[in-house]
Tab-separated table of C-alpha atoms in Angstrom:
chain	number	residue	atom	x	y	z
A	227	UNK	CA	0.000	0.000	0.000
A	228	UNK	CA	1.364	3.438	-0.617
A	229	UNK	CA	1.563	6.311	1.687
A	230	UNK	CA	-1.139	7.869	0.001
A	231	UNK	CA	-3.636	5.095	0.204
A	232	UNK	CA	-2.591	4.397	3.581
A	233	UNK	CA	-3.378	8.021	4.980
A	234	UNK	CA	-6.560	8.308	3.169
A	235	UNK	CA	-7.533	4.570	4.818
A	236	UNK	CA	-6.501	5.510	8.334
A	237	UNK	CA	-8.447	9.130	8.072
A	238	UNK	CA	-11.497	7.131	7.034
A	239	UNK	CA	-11.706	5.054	9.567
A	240	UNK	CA	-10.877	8.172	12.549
A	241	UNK	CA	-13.917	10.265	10.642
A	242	UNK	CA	-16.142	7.004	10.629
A	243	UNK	CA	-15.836	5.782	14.148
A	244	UNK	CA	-15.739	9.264	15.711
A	245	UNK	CA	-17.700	11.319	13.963
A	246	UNK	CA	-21.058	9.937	15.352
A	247	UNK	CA	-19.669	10.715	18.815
A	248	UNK	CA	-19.330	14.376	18.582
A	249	UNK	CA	-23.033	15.186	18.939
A	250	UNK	CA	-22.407	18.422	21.100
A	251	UNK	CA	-20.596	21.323	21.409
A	252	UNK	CA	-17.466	19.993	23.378
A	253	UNK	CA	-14.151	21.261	25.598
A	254	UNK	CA	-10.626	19.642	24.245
A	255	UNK	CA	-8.963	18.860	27.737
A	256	UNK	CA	-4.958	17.838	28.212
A	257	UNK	CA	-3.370	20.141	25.253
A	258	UNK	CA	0.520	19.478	24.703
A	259	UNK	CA	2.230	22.334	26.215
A	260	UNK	CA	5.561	21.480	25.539
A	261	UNK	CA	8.455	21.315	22.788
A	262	UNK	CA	7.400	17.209	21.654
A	263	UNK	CA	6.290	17.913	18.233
A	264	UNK	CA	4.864	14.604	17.757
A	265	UNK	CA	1.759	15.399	20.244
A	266	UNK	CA	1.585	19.266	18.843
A	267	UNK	CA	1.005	17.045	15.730
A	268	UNK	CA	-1.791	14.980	17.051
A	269	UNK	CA	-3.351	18.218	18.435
A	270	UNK	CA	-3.488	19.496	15.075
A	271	UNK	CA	-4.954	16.370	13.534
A	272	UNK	CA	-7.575	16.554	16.103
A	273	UNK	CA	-8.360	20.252	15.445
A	274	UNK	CA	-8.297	19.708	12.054
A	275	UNK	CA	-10.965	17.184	12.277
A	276	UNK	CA	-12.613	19.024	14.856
A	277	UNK	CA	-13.239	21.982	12.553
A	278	UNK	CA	-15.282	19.416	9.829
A	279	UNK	CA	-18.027	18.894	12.857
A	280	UNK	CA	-20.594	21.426	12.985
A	281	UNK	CA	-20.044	21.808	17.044
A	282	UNK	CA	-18.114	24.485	18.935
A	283	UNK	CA	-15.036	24.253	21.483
A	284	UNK	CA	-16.221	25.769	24.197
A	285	UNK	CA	-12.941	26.054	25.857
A	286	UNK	CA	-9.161	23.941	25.860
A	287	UNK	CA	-5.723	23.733	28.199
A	288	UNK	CA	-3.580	21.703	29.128
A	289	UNK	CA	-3.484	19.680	32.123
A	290	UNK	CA	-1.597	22.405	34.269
A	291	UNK	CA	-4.628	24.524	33.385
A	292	UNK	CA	-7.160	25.838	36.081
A	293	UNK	CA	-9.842	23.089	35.930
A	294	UNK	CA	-12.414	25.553	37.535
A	295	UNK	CA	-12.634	27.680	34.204
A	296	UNK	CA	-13.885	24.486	32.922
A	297	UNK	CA	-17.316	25.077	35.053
A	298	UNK	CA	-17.593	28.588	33.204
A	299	UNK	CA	-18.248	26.997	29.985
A	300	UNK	CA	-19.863	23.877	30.320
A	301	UNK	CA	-23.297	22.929	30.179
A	302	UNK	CA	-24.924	18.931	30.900
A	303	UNK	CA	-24.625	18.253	27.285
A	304	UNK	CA	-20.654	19.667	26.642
A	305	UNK	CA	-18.748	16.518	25.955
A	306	UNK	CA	-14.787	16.016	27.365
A	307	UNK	CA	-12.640	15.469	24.863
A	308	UNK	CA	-9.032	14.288	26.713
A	309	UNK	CA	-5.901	14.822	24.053
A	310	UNK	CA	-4.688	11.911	22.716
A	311	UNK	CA	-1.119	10.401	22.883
A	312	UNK	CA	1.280	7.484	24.745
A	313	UNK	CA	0.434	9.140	27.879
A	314	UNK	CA	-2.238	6.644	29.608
A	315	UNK	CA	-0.811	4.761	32.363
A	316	UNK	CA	1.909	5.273	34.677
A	317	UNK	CA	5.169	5.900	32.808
A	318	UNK	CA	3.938	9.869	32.503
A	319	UNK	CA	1.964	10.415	35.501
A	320	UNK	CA	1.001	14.234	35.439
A	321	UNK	CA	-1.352	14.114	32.493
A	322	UNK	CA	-2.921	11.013	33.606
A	323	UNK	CA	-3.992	12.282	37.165
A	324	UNK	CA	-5.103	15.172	35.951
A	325	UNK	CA	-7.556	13.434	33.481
A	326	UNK	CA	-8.914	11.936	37.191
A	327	UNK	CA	-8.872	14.789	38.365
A	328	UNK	CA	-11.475	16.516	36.307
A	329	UNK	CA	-13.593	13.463	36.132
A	330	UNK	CA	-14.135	13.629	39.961
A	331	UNK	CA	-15.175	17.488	39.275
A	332	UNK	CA	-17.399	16.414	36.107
A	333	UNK	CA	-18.265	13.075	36.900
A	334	UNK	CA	-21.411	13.084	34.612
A	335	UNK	CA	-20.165	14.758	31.713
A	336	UNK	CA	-20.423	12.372	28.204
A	337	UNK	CA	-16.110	12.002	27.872
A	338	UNK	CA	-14.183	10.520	25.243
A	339	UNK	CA	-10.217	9.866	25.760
A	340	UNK	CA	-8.989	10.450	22.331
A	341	UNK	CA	-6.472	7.653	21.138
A	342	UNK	CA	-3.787	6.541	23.550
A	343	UNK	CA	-1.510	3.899	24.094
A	344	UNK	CA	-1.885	2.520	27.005
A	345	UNK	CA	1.040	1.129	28.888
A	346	UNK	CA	1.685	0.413	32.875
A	347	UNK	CA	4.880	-0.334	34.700
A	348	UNK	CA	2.975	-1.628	38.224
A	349	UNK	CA	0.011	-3.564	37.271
A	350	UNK	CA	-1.100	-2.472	40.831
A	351	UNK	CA	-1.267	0.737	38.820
A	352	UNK	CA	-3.126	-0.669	36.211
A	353	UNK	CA	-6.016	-2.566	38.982
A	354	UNK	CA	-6.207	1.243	40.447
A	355	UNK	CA	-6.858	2.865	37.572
A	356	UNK	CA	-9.184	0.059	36.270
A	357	UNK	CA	-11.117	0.355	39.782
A	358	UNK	CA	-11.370	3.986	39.234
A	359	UNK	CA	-12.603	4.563	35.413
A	360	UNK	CA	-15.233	1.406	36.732
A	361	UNK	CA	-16.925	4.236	38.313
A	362	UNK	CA	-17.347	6.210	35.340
A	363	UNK	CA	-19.249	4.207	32.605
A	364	UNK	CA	-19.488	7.463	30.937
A	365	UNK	CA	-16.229	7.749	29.813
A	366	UNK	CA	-15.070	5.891	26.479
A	367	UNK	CA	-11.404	5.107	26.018
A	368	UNK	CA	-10.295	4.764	22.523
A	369	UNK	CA	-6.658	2.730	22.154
A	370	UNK	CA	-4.558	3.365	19.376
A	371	UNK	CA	-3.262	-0.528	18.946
A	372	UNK	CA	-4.243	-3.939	19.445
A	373	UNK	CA	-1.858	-4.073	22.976
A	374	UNK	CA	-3.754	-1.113	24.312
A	375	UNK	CA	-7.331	-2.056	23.232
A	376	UNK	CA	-7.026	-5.743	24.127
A	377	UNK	CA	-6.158	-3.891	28.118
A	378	UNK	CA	-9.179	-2.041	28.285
A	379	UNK	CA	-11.288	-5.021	27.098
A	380	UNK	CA	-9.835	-7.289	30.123
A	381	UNK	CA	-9.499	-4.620	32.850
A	382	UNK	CA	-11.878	-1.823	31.587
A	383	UNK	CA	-14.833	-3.381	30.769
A	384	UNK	CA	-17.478	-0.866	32.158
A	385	UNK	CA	-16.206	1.599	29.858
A	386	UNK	CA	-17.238	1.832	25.868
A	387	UNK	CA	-13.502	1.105	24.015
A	388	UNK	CA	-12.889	1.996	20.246
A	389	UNK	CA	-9.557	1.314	18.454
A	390	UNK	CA	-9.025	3.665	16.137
A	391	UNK	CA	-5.928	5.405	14.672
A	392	UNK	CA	-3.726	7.860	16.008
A	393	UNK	CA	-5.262	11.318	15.446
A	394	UNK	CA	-1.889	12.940	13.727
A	395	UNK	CA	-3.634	11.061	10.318
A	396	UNK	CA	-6.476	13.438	10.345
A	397	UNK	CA	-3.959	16.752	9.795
A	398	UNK	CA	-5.081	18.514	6.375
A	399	UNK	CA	-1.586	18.778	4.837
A	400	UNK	CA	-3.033	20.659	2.526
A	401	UNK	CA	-2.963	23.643	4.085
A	402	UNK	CA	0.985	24.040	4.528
A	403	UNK	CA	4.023	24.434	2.547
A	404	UNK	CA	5.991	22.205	1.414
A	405	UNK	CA	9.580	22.080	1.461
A	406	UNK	CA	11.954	20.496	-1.252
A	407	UNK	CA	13.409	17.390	-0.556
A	408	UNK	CA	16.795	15.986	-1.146
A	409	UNK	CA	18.763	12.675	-0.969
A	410	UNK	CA	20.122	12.772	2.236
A	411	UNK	CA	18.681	11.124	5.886
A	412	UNK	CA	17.970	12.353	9.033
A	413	UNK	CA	17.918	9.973	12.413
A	414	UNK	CA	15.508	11.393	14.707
A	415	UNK	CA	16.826	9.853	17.864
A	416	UNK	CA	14.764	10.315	20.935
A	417	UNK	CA	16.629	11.433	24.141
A	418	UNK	CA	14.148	10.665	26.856
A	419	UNK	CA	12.952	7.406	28.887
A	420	UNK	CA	11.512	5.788	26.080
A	421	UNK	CA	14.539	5.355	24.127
A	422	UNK	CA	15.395	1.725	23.749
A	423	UNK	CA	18.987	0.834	23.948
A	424	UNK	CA	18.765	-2.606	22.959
A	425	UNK	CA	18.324	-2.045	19.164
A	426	UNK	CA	21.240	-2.203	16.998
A	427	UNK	CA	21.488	1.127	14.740
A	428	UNK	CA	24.098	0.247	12.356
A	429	UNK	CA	21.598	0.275	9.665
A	430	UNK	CA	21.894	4.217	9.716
A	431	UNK	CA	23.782	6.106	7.419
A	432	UNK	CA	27.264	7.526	9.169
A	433	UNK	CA	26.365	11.007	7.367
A	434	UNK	CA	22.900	11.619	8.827
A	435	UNK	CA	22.114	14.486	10.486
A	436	UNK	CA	21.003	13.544	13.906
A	437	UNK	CA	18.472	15.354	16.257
A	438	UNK	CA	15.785	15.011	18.418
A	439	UNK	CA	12.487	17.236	17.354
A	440	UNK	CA	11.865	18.212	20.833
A	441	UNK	CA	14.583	20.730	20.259
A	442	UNK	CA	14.139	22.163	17.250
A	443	UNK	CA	11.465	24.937	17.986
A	444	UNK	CA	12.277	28.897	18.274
A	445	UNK	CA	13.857	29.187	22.015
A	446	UNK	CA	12.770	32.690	21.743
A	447	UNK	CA	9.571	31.939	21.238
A	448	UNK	CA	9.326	29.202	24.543
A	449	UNK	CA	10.910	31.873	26.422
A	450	UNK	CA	7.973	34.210	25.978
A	451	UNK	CA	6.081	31.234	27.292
A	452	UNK	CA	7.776	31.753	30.397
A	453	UNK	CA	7.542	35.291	31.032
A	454	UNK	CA	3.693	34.863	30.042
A	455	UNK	CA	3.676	32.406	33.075
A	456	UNK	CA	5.779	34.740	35.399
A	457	UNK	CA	4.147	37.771	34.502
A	458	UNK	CA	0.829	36.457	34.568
A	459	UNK	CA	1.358	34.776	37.699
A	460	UNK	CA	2.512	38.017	39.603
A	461	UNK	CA	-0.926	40.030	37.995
A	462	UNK	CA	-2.752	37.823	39.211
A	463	UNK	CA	-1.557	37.381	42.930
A	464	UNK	CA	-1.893	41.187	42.788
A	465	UNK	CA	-5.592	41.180	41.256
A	466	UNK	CA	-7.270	37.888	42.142
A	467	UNK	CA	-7.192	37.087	38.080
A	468	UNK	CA	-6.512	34.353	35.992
A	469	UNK	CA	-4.459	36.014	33.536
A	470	UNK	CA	-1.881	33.601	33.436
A	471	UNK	CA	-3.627	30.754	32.066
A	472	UNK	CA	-5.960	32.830	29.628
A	473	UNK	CA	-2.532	34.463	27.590
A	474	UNK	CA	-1.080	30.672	28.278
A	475	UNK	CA	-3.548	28.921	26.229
A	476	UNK	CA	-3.769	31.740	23.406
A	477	UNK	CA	0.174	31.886	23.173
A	478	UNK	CA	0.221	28.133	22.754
A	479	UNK	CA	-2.949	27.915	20.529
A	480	UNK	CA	-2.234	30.962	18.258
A	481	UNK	CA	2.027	30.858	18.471
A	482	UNK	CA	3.573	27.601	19.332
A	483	UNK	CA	1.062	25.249	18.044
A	484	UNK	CA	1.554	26.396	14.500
A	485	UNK	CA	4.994	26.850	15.103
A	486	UNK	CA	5.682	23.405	16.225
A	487	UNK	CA	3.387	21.828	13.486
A	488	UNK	CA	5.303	23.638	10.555
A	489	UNK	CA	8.865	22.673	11.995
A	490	UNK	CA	8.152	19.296	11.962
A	491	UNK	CA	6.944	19.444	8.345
A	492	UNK	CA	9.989	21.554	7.347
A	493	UNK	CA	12.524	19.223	9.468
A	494	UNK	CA	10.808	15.839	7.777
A	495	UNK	CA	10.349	17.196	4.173
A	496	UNK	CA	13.857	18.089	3.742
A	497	UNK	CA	14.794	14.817	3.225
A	498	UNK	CA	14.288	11.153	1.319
A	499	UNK	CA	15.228	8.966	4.284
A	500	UNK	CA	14.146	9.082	7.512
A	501	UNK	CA	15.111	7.082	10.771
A	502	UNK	CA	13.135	7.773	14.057
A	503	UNK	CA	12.900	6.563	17.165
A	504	UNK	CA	9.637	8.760	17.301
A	505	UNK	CA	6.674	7.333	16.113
A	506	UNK	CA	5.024	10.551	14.674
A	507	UNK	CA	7.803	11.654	13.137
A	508	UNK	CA	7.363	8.396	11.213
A	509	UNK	CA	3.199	8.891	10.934
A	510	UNK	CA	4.576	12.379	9.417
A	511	UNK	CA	6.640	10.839	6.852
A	512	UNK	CA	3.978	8.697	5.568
A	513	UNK	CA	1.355	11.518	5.542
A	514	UNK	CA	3.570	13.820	3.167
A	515	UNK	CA	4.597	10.809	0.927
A	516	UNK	CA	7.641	9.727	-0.926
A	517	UNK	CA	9.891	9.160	1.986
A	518	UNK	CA	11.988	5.729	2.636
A	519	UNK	CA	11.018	4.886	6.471
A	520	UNK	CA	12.571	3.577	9.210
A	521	UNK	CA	10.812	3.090	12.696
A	522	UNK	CA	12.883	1.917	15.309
A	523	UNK	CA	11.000	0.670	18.350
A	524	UNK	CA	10.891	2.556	21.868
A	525	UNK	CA	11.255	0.708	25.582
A	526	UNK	CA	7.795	-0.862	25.782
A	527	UNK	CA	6.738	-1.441	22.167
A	528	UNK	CA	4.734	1.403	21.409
A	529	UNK	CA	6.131	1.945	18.137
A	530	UNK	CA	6.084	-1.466	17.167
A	531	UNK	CA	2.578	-2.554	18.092
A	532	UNK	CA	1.329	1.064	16.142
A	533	UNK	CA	3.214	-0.648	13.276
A	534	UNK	CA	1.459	-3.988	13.601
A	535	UNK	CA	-1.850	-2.797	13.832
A	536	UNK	CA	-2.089	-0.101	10.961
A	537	UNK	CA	1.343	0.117	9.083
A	538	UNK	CA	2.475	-3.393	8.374
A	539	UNK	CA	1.217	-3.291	5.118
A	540	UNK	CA	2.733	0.053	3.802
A	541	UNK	CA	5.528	0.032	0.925
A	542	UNK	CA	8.962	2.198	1.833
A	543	UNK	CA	8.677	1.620	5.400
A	544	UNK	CA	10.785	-0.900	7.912
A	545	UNK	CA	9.991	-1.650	11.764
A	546	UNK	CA	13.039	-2.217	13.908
């Protein structure tokens, strides 16, 4: 199957299984405030099918965001839409409690957890978590691979589970520039807990240009984000207001998103080969087409059991 054929499959099947779900206006909970371009990515895919349903955000943050603005804006029909990603477990804690978190505020609200991989250390973790979401039939939990969906189906079984594809495949590519590629390869290495250090990497090219994409946005840029934060923080103490995380979510919405999205394009396009320990910035490479691919695998399979469930069938691509 070609890249092509492959994105336009996967983008079916996210607009036919989640379409009929967004019956209401909705808030988009969770947001990736940070330099990982792979979940800006996702964000956008899930914007950019967002914007094809005739409902409204009614407001979005990030999960360091004040959950009581959430009361300001929602009504008994506003559905919670969670971000999706590899966060859902116990490996990256902070975005999964807060998700908890605002289901103990909203407890009756329709919710939907957009596309995760789902992935525990501590399976006491795991029979906590299951004990909690058992209390909240409301919430459906959509997995992004067989791993993840075959978890919720043995420990989560009071909540509705969809397997669907990651959300990055529903990005309109259409709408940015392209760059001109060349010959060369880039190895997009991953420097954080997920990289796996039992896979053998002699297959890349000794003249690649190596990086990891959560570096490669405008510094000046993220250091706005902090004096937004600082600045905001001190007005507020002053004034009793919630400056801070109003100019936070439009800096990251209006500056950084598109920022991030249009680096990763730019950093991907450049070139005919590409070797990534990141799954998106593989999912990238296949949605702009004509690229040679090579996925190597992270610590707990993430990458690999993506690859099995939608990818194994795609031409120009290898799974390490």
């Amino acid at each position: 199957m070609t890249s092509q054929e492959k994105v336009l499959q996967l983008k079916h099947i996210i607009y036919r299984t989640l379409s009929p779900l967004i019956d209401s206006d909705y808030i988009l909970l969770d947001l990736p405030y940070h330099s990982n371009l792979g979940d800006t990515l996702i964000w956008q895919g899930e914007l950019d099918f967002l914007k094809t349903k005739t409902y409204k955000c009614r407001y979005s943050t990030w999960f360091g965001g004040n959950i009581l603005n959430i009361q300001k804006k929602i009504h008994p029909e506003t559905i919670l839409l969670f971000h999706g990603g590899g966060n859902f477990g116990d490996l990256w804690p902070e975005p999964h409690e807060f998700r908890k978190k605002v289901l103990r505020y909203y407890p009756r609200q329709k919710t939907i957890l957009l596309p995760q991989t789902i992935y525990y250390q501590n399976r006491e973790n795991l029979l906590e978590d299951a004990d909690f979401y058992s209390h909240y039939p409301n919430v459906t939990i959509c997995a992004r691979d067989y791993r993840s969906f075959d978890i919720l189906k043995q420990y989560f079984p009071n909540n509705p589970s969809i397997l669907m594809p990651d959300m990055a495949f529903a990005i309109n590519i259409k709408h940015y520039r392209r760059e001109k590629s060349h010959n060369g390869s880039i190895f997009i290495r991953r420097n954080d807990k997920e990289f796996n250090n039992n896979i053998n990497y002699q297959s890349i090219p000794k003249d690649s240009y190596v990086s990891d994409w959560l570096f490669l946005g405008n510094s000046k840029k993220y250091n706005r984000q902090q004096n937004i934060e600082k600045w905001g923080a001190r007005i507020d103490k002053r004034l009793g207001t919630d400056y801070k995380h109003i100019w936070l979510d439009a800096y990251w919405y209006y500056v950084l998103r598109p920022l991030n999205v249009k680096t990763a394009i730019r950093t991907v396009d450049r070139y005919k080969s590409i070797y990534t320990t990141r799954l998106h910035a593989a999912i990238l490479s296949i949605i702009l087409g004509g690229k040679n691919i090579t996925l190597f695998d992270n610590i707990y399979g993430k990458s690999s059991t993506f690859y099995k469930t939608w990818l194994s069938d795609l031409n120009d691509m290898h799974m390490v």
